[in-house]
Each structure stands twice: as structure tokens, then as C-alpha cells.
Amino acid sequence: MANRDQESPPLRTGPSSIAPGVSPGPGVSPGPGVTPGPDVSPGPPEARTPGSRRGRMLADSAAVEEWPVWLEVNGEPAVTWMCTPGQLEELATGWLHGEGYIETLDDLVKLRPCATDLGFWAEVKPERVALVKGEDRRRVLASGCGAVSTFLADPPAVRHAVARGEPPPPEIQRALFKELFARGVRYNETGGIHAAALTDNATLQFHAEDIGRHNAVDKVIGAAVIARQPLAGRGLLVTGRISAELAYKAARAGLAYVATPSVPSTLALTIAQRSGMVLVGRAVSGTPHIHRPDA
């Protein structure tokens, strides 16, 4: 494990209560069973008008943070993300959920950060690890975010399910995306980062930004798991294309739909069709493309 050098991003030191077994972040005293430990986050942004693009015009200084962060599961190396260093506990928790290591926070016995390096040790229930290993996954290079399991992109691995729900009308969806972009501090400063948020079709929930679109999705799903908030039936807004891996994460979480200003991939459509999930492409246009499971 490499030591963090002087150019690494600073570690946060303030504790916060997230959930039993999950290391806290800043701002709130930890509760019973919480393992105090550092997290990584950039400093607070300079005061600015929400939705402004002032920083994007500073071409010489605009850059998106990117750092390697590792995760070990029950003592074995599991993944190294190239990611934006913020909401890392949420990222780890969401990734564990998307890969099948946990279904609820109760499956995550402990999540402990390394004090000198950007990484985490996760302890999950042994039976969950056995289930994942029993799938005998091979590693492939995915469409944009590094090595992921071929299992995620394998349509036969997705169980058939009934339709989970409908997205809101186009005008409401456009308003939700407008809020998503307005909340994006890094997006408005650089124009070079992805964002994701869960929604109940009325408000945005658990917004996150990351250099990788899959990382942003893991962060918002992980935030919901940590907060013990329901995922089933919620919608997911993403700024990038809907790939097979992203669709599988959403399907495993029980989400009703995924919407993007971009488009879905063909494998994502197949996964959504089998899982009962709606995909919405060109969601901010006047004529969004709605792909329903029964279409």
C-alpha cells in the first residue's frame, strides 16, 4: 500500500454520524458503533451564484480532480477507482451494493478508511462474499470507467420483472435536470464532470459529482443505503450516457427509471427491458426518447 505523498488531497478530520459500521465524515458527532476516521473531500467552494458558469471561462485554471482510491473486501483487493475525492464512503458503499456484496447497510459490518492512504477496508457478511464469488466473474474493460464485471453487462443474468413505474412528465423532468445542473459546483466551475441524483419525481435526493459517471451513481446509491432510505421505485438522473454497467446498477437497486440528456446503449436497453425499468434518453429535449419495458 503506497503512502500518500505531499501532492495528495488533504484528509478530512472532522467526525460525522453516518451509520453503524461506516466511518464518519465531517460535521456531526459519531453515534454508537461508528468507526471514527478520515474521509477525503475538497475544501468548500468559493461563494458563487448557483448555476453560474463563471469558473468555466477560466480555462487556464479549470481542472477536474482525479485520484486513485482502493477498496479491499474482507482482506482481499477488490477495486481501485479513478475518481473525484469526495463522498468516498458513499462511493464505496454504493459500489458494494451494485456489485452484490451488500443489499442493505446491515450487510456492511464495517467500513474503515486508511489513515495514510486513499483507501478503505470493508468487512461484509461472508455469505454475501460467497454469493459474489459464486458468479465466477471475469474482468473486462467497460465503456468509460475501467474494469468491471462482465456479469453487469450480461442480459441473461438479469431476471425478468414487471414494470416498476413511470418517469414524470417531460416538463417536470426538465425542471429536475435544471436543478441538477444548478447544484453542480464542480460542473459550473469546470464543465468537465458528471453528476447524478436520485429523485422521487418532486425533489432531488443525494446529489453527487464525479469524474466518472458510474462513480457518481455509486455515490448517490451509497448515500441512500447509508441513510437507510428506500431505493425501489425512485428515479435516477445522470448526465452521461446510460451504459450497460450503469443500467445494471440501477436495476439491482430497484429503480423505476433512469434519465439522461444523452442516450442509452443497446445493452442498457436490453437490461432495462428484462428488469422492468424505463430508460429516458434526450430527457431535456422537447421530445424525450422513452424506452419502456413493454415497448
Tab-separated table of C-alpha atoms in Angstrom:
chain	number	residue	atom	x	y	z
A	1	MET	CA	0.000	0.000	0.000
A	2	ALA	CA	1.606	3.251	-1.094
A	3	ASN	CA	1.953	6.131	1.319
A	4	ARG	CA	0.206	9.369	0.495
A	5	ASP	CA	2.693	11.918	-0.829
A	6	GLN	CA	2.622	15.676	-0.385
A	7	GLU	CA	0.604	16.214	-3.557
A	8	SER	CA	-2.271	14.014	-2.414
A	9	PRO	CA	-5.541	15.729	-1.460
A	10	PRO	CA	-5.924	16.503	2.248
A	11	LEU	CA	-7.797	14.138	4.532
A	12	ARG	CA	-10.835	15.464	6.386
A	13	THR	CA	-10.546	15.197	10.141
A	14	GLY	CA	-13.939	16.216	11.498
A	15	PRO	CA	-16.253	13.350	12.544
A	16	SER	CA	-19.862	12.890	11.467
A	17	SER	CA	-22.514	10.290	12.135
A	18	ILE	CA	-23.302	8.185	9.073
A	19	ALA	CA	-24.333	4.752	10.270
A	20	PRO	CA	-23.084	1.932	12.490
A	21	GLY	CA	-20.045	0.313	10.945
A	22	VAL	CA	-19.435	3.119	8.449
A	23	SER	CA	-16.642	5.593	9.012
A	24	PRO	CA	-17.904	9.152	9.585
A	25	GLY	CA	-17.223	12.326	7.680
A	26	PRO	CA	-17.305	15.947	8.857
A	27	GLY	CA	-19.729	17.961	10.878
A	28	VAL	CA	-21.624	15.713	13.329
A	29	SER	CA	-20.609	13.657	16.350
A	30	PRO	CA	-20.462	9.929	15.655
A	31	GLY	CA	-23.117	7.658	17.068
A	32	PRO	CA	-22.729	4.287	18.781
A	33	GLY	CA	-20.817	1.726	16.736
A	34	VAL	CA	-19.439	4.275	14.286
A	35	THR	CA	-15.749	3.959	13.477
A	36	PRO	CA	-14.174	7.434	13.517
A	37	GLY	CA	-11.822	8.023	10.633
A	38	PRO	CA	-10.834	10.454	7.923
A	39	ASP	CA	-12.563	10.974	4.629
A	40	VAL	CA	-11.406	12.884	1.609
A	41	SER	CA	-13.101	15.979	0.301
A	42	PRO	CA	-12.096	19.156	-1.428
A	43	GLY	CA	-12.410	22.354	0.560
A	44	PRO	CA	-15.569	24.441	0.430
A	45	PRO	CA	-16.019	26.243	-2.879
A	46	GLU	CA	-15.784	29.977	-3.168
A	47	ALA	CA	-19.113	31.746	-2.762
A	48	ARG	CA	-20.863	31.911	-6.117
A	49	THR	CA	-24.254	32.298	-7.678
A	50	PRO	CA	-25.931	28.881	-8.108
A	51	GLY	CA	-25.980	27.851	-11.738
A	52	SER	CA	-23.353	30.384	-12.807
A	53	ARG	CA	-20.655	29.347	-15.261
A	54	ARG	CA	-18.102	31.948	-14.133
A	55	GLY	CA	-15.409	29.361	-13.402
A	56	ARG	CA	-15.790	27.652	-16.756
A	57	MET	CA	-14.360	30.723	-18.502
A	58	LEU	CA	-11.117	30.409	-16.512
A	59	ALA	CA	-9.651	27.926	-18.993
A	60	ASP	CA	-6.126	28.154	-17.598
A	61	SER	CA	-7.190	27.121	-14.090
A	62	ALA	CA	-10.153	24.801	-14.732
A	63	ALA	CA	-9.337	21.169	-13.939
A	64	VAL	CA	-11.226	18.192	-12.543
A	65	GLU	CA	-9.786	16.351	-9.549
A	66	GLU	CA	-8.824	12.728	-10.175
A	67	TRP	CA	-7.207	10.382	-7.641
A	68	PRO	CA	-6.858	6.604	-7.234
A	69	VAL	CA	-8.830	5.195	-4.294
A	70	TRP	CA	-8.662	1.492	-3.404
A	71	LEU	CA	-11.052	-0.853	-1.637
A	72	GLU	CA	-10.370	-4.221	-0.004
A	73	VAL	CA	-13.256	-6.528	0.869
A	74	ASN	CA	-12.712	-8.981	3.724
A	75	GLY	CA	-8.958	-8.641	3.320
A	76	GLU	CA	-8.821	-9.077	-0.465
A	77	PRO	CA	-8.198	-6.297	-3.034
A	78	ALA	CA	-11.486	-5.566	-4.819
A	79	VAL	CA	-11.237	-2.384	-6.884
A	80	THR	CA	-9.285	0.827	-7.411
A	81	TRP	CA	-11.323	3.771	-8.635
A	82	MET	CA	-10.013	6.742	-10.549
A	83	CYS	CA	-12.412	9.230	-9.022
A	84	THR	CA	-13.068	12.681	-7.666
A	85	PRO	CA	-12.063	12.658	-3.968
A	86	GLY	CA	-15.324	13.433	-2.207
A	87	GLN	CA	-18.172	11.345	-0.755
A	88	LEU	CA	-15.826	8.372	-0.710
A	89	GLU	CA	-17.708	6.395	1.945
A	90	GLU	CA	-20.794	6.747	-0.225
A	91	LEU	CA	-18.780	5.626	-3.269
A	92	ALA	CA	-17.530	2.502	-1.500
A	93	THR	CA	-20.955	1.644	-0.109
A	94	GLY	CA	-22.689	2.182	-3.441
A	95	TRP	CA	-20.108	0.082	-5.290
A	96	LEU	CA	-20.540	-2.759	-2.789
A	97	HIS	CA	-24.296	-2.568	-3.359
A	98	GLY	CA	-24.005	-2.507	-7.142
A	99	GLU	CA	-21.630	-5.497	-7.161
A	100	GLY	CA	-23.901	-7.546	-4.884
A	101	TYR	CA	-21.723	-7.555	-1.754
A	102	ILE	CA	-24.490	-5.858	0.236
A	103	GLU	CA	-28.231	-5.416	-0.082
A	104	THR	CA	-28.709	-3.207	2.967
A	105	LEU	CA	-26.443	-1.409	5.406
A	106	ASP	CA	-26.801	-4.361	7.775
A	107	ASP	CA	-24.689	-6.462	5.369
A	108	LEU	CA	-21.827	-3.988	5.755
A	109	VAL	CA	-20.236	-4.972	9.059
A	110	LYS	CA	-17.552	-2.276	8.937
A	111	LEU	CA	-16.073	0.261	6.531
A	112	ARG	CA	-12.724	1.577	7.764
A	113	PRO	CA	-10.610	4.207	5.977
A	114	CYS	CA	-6.835	4.002	5.755
A	115	ALA	CA	-5.257	6.780	7.812
A	116	THR	CA	-2.287	7.349	5.492
A	117	ASP	CA	-3.603	6.470	2.036
A	118	LEU	CA	-6.730	6.934	-0.055
A	119	GLY	CA	-8.445	3.624	0.521
A	120	PHE	CA	-10.881	1.582	2.577
A	121	TRP	CA	-11.127	-1.816	4.215
A	122	ALA	CA	-14.642	-3.220	4.054
A	123	GLU	CA	-15.915	-6.120	6.100
A	124	VAL	CA	-19.115	-7.693	4.806
A	125	LYS	CA	-21.021	-10.814	5.754
A	126	PRO	CA	-19.156	-13.907	4.489
A	127	GLU	CA	-22.255	-15.328	2.828
A	128	ARG	CA	-22.503	-12.210	0.653
A	129	VAL	CA	-18.887	-12.614	-0.494
A	130	ALA	CA	-19.591	-16.261	-1.298
A	131	LEU	CA	-22.525	-15.223	-3.496
A	132	VAL	CA	-20.380	-12.777	-5.468
A	133	LYS	CA	-17.540	-15.267	-5.879
A	134	GLY	CA	-20.035	-17.918	-6.964
A	135	GLU	CA	-20.862	-15.834	-10.010
A	136	ASP	CA	-17.326	-16.534	-11.308
A	137	ARG	CA	-16.946	-13.143	-12.968
A	138	ARG	CA	-14.251	-12.250	-15.466
A	139	ARG	CA	-12.931	-8.700	-15.698
A	140	VAL	CA	-13.295	-6.602	-18.850
A	141	LEU	CA	-12.683	-3.000	-19.855
A	142	ALA	CA	-16.029	-1.252	-19.737
A	143	SER	CA	-17.285	1.753	-21.687
A	144	GLY	CA	-15.578	4.588	-19.887
A	145	CYS	CA	-14.837	3.673	-16.291
A	146	GLY	CA	-12.234	0.938	-16.179
A	147	ALA	CA	-12.518	-2.716	-15.207
A	148	VAL	CA	-15.960	-4.006	-14.316
A	149	SER	CA	-17.575	-7.429	-14.250
A	150	THR	CA	-18.899	-8.868	-17.497
A	151	PHE	CA	-21.769	-10.061	-15.308
A	152	LEU	CA	-23.040	-6.483	-15.199
A	153	ALA	CA	-23.380	-6.374	-18.972
A	154	ASP	CA	-24.801	-9.884	-19.402
A	155	PRO	CA	-28.543	-9.616	-20.145
A	156	PRO	CA	-29.330	-13.265	-19.237
A	157	ALA	CA	-28.096	-12.501	-15.707
A	158	VAL	CA	-30.995	-10.067	-15.234
A	159	ARG	CA	-34.234	-11.567	-14.020
A	160	HIS	CA	-37.438	-10.676	-15.800
A	161	ALA	CA	-39.612	-8.339	-13.736
A	162	VAL	CA	-42.792	-6.341	-14.119
A	163	ALA	CA	-42.667	-2.616	-14.875
A	164	ARG	CA	-41.505	-0.649	-11.851
A	165	GLY	CA	-43.041	2.744	-12.547
A	166	GLU	CA	-43.177	5.729	-14.885
A	167	PRO	CA	-40.975	8.808	-15.150
A	168	PRO	CA	-42.615	12.195	-14.541
A	169	PRO	CA	-43.950	14.308	-17.422
A	170	PRO	CA	-41.259	15.903	-19.637
A	171	GLU	CA	-41.692	19.397	-18.184
A	172	ILE	CA	-41.100	18.110	-14.639
A	173	GLN	CA	-38.133	16.066	-15.797
A	174	ARG	CA	-36.569	19.115	-17.462
A	175	ALA	CA	-37.057	21.099	-14.245
A	176	LEU	CA	-35.331	18.357	-12.237
A	177	PHE	CA	-32.384	18.348	-14.642
A	178	LYS	CA	-32.192	22.142	-14.431
A	179	GLU	CA	-31.827	21.809	-10.669
A	180	LEU	CA	-29.277	19.000	-11.119
A	181	PHE	CA	-27.047	21.219	-13.255
A	182	ALA	CA	-27.543	24.214	-10.942
A	183	ARG	CA	-26.349	22.179	-7.953
A	184	GLY	CA	-23.172	21.113	-9.716
A	185	VAL	CA	-20.408	23.168	-8.099
A	186	ARG	CA	-17.623	21.375	-9.949
A	187	TYR	CA	-19.640	21.272	-13.167
A	188	ASN	CA	-20.248	25.003	-13.073
A	189	GLU	CA	-16.572	25.660	-12.327
A	190	THR	CA	-15.086	23.321	-14.945
A	191	GLY	CA	-17.775	21.956	-17.286
A	192	GLY	CA	-15.891	18.642	-17.213
A	193	ILE	CA	-17.542	16.388	-14.667
A	194	HIS	CA	-20.521	14.032	-14.381
A	195	ALA	CA	-23.388	14.261	-11.911
A	196	ALA	CA	-26.154	12.003	-10.646
A	197	ALA	CA	-29.096	12.299	-8.287
A	198	LEU	CA	-31.953	10.171	-7.070
A	199	THR	CA	-35.429	11.662	-7.249
A	200	ASP	CA	-38.955	10.996	-6.023
A	201	ASN	CA	-40.193	12.981	-9.062
A	202	ALA	CA	-40.671	16.048	-6.893
A	203	THR	CA	-37.221	16.794	-5.451
A	204	LEU	CA	-33.611	15.734	-5.947
A	205	GLN	CA	-32.057	13.420	-3.383
A	206	PHE	CA	-28.425	12.503	-2.723
A	207	HIS	CA	-26.767	14.575	-5.449
A	208	ALA	CA	-23.153	13.699	-6.322
A	209	GLU	CA	-20.472	14.714	-8.826
A	210	ASP	CA	-17.522	12.678	-10.068
A	211	ILE	CA	-15.149	12.460	-12.995
A	212	GLY	CA	-16.697	9.040	-13.716
A	213	ARG	CA	-20.419	8.730	-14.351
A	214	HIS	CA	-20.545	5.280	-12.715
A	215	ASN	CA	-18.797	6.686	-9.649
A	216	ALA	CA	-21.411	9.437	-9.353
A	217	VAL	CA	-24.166	6.813	-9.497
A	218	ASP	CA	-22.435	4.683	-6.852
A	219	LYS	CA	-22.168	7.759	-4.621
A	220	VAL	CA	-25.885	8.573	-4.682
A	221	ILE	CA	-26.924	4.933	-4.252
A	222	GLY	CA	-24.420	4.576	-1.424
A	223	ALA	CA	-25.753	7.725	0.236
A	224	ALA	CA	-29.276	6.291	0.168
A	225	VAL	CA	-28.077	2.963	1.600
A	226	ILE	CA	-26.177	4.728	4.394
A	227	ALA	CA	-29.234	6.874	5.187
A	228	ARG	CA	-31.411	3.734	5.090
A	229	GLN	CA	-33.658	5.415	2.554
A	230	PRO	CA	-35.622	3.281	0.069
A	231	LEU	CA	-34.256	2.872	-3.434
A	232	ALA	CA	-37.067	0.878	-5.014
A	233	GLY	CA	-39.317	2.981	-7.219
A	234	ARG	CA	-37.035	6.031	-7.238
A	235	GLY	CA	-35.741	7.665	-10.402
A	236	LEU	CA	-32.103	8.262	-11.279
A	237	LEU	CA	-30.889	11.306	-13.210
A	238	VAL	CA	-27.460	11.085	-14.828
A	239	THR	CA	-25.562	13.499	-17.042
A	240	GLY	CA	-23.750	10.903	-19.160
A	241	ARG	CA	-24.902	8.109	-21.430
A	242	ILE	CA	-26.643	5.123	-19.872
A	243	SER	CA	-24.261	2.200	-20.356
A	244	ALA	CA	-24.905	-1.458	-19.560
A	245	GLU	CA	-22.958	-1.248	-16.295
A	246	LEU	CA	-24.918	1.808	-15.167
A	247	ALA	CA	-28.223	0.171	-16.124
A	248	TYR	CA	-27.314	-2.920	-14.133
A	249	LYS	CA	-26.515	-0.873	-11.026
A	250	ALA	CA	-29.904	0.844	-11.343
A	251	ALA	CA	-31.684	-2.464	-11.951
A	252	ARG	CA	-30.099	-4.068	-8.889
A	253	ALA	CA	-31.180	-1.057	-6.811
A	254	GLY	CA	-34.813	-1.495	-7.918
A	255	LEU	CA	-35.038	1.940	-9.528
A	256	ALA	CA	-38.082	2.677	-11.686
A	257	TYR	CA	-36.251	4.639	-14.376
A	258	VAL	CA	-33.000	6.253	-15.433
A	259	ALA	CA	-32.988	9.511	-17.392
A	260	THR	CA	-30.197	11.297	-19.235
A	261	PRO	CA	-29.748	14.226	-21.624
A	262	SER	CA	-27.642	11.766	-23.633
A	263	VAL	CA	-28.705	8.296	-24.877
A	264	PRO	CA	-28.721	4.686	-23.622
A	265	SER	CA	-26.652	1.878	-25.111
A	266	THR	CA	-28.208	-1.169	-26.746
A	267	LEU	CA	-27.176	-3.448	-23.866
A	268	ALA	CA	-28.592	-0.972	-21.362
A	269	LEU	CA	-31.925	-1.153	-23.197
A	270	THR	CA	-31.872	-4.954	-23.001
A	271	ILE	CA	-31.109	-4.913	-19.275
A	272	ALA	CA	-33.873	-2.368	-18.665
A	273	GLN	CA	-36.336	-4.386	-20.745
A	274	ARG	CA	-35.718	-7.513	-18.659
A	275	SER	CA	-35.708	-5.740	-15.303
A	276	GLY	CA	-38.879	-3.704	-15.809
A	277	MET	CA	-37.069	-0.379	-15.840
A	278	VAL	CA	-37.732	2.662	-18.054
A	279	LEU	CA	-34.843	4.460	-19.750
A	280	VAL	CA	-35.262	8.054	-20.913
A	281	GLY	CA	-32.865	9.463	-23.489
A	282	ARG	CA	-32.671	13.103	-24.625
A	283	ALA	CA	-34.515	13.903	-21.406
A	284	VAL	CA	-34.053	17.684	-21.593
A	285	SER	CA	-35.194	17.976	-25.190
A	286	GLY	CA	-38.686	18.787	-26.374
A	287	THR	CA	-39.141	15.181	-27.485
A	288	PRO	CA	-37.523	12.800	-24.968
A	289	HIS	CA	-36.996	9.184	-26.049
A	290	ILE	CA	-38.867	6.963	-23.574
A	291	HIS	CA	-37.926	3.281	-23.710
A	292	ARG	CA	-40.462	1.250	-21.740
A	293	PRO	CA	-40.084	-2.428	-20.815
A	294	ASP	CA	-43.220	-3.343	-22.794
A	295	ALA	CA	-42.115	-1.436	-25.919
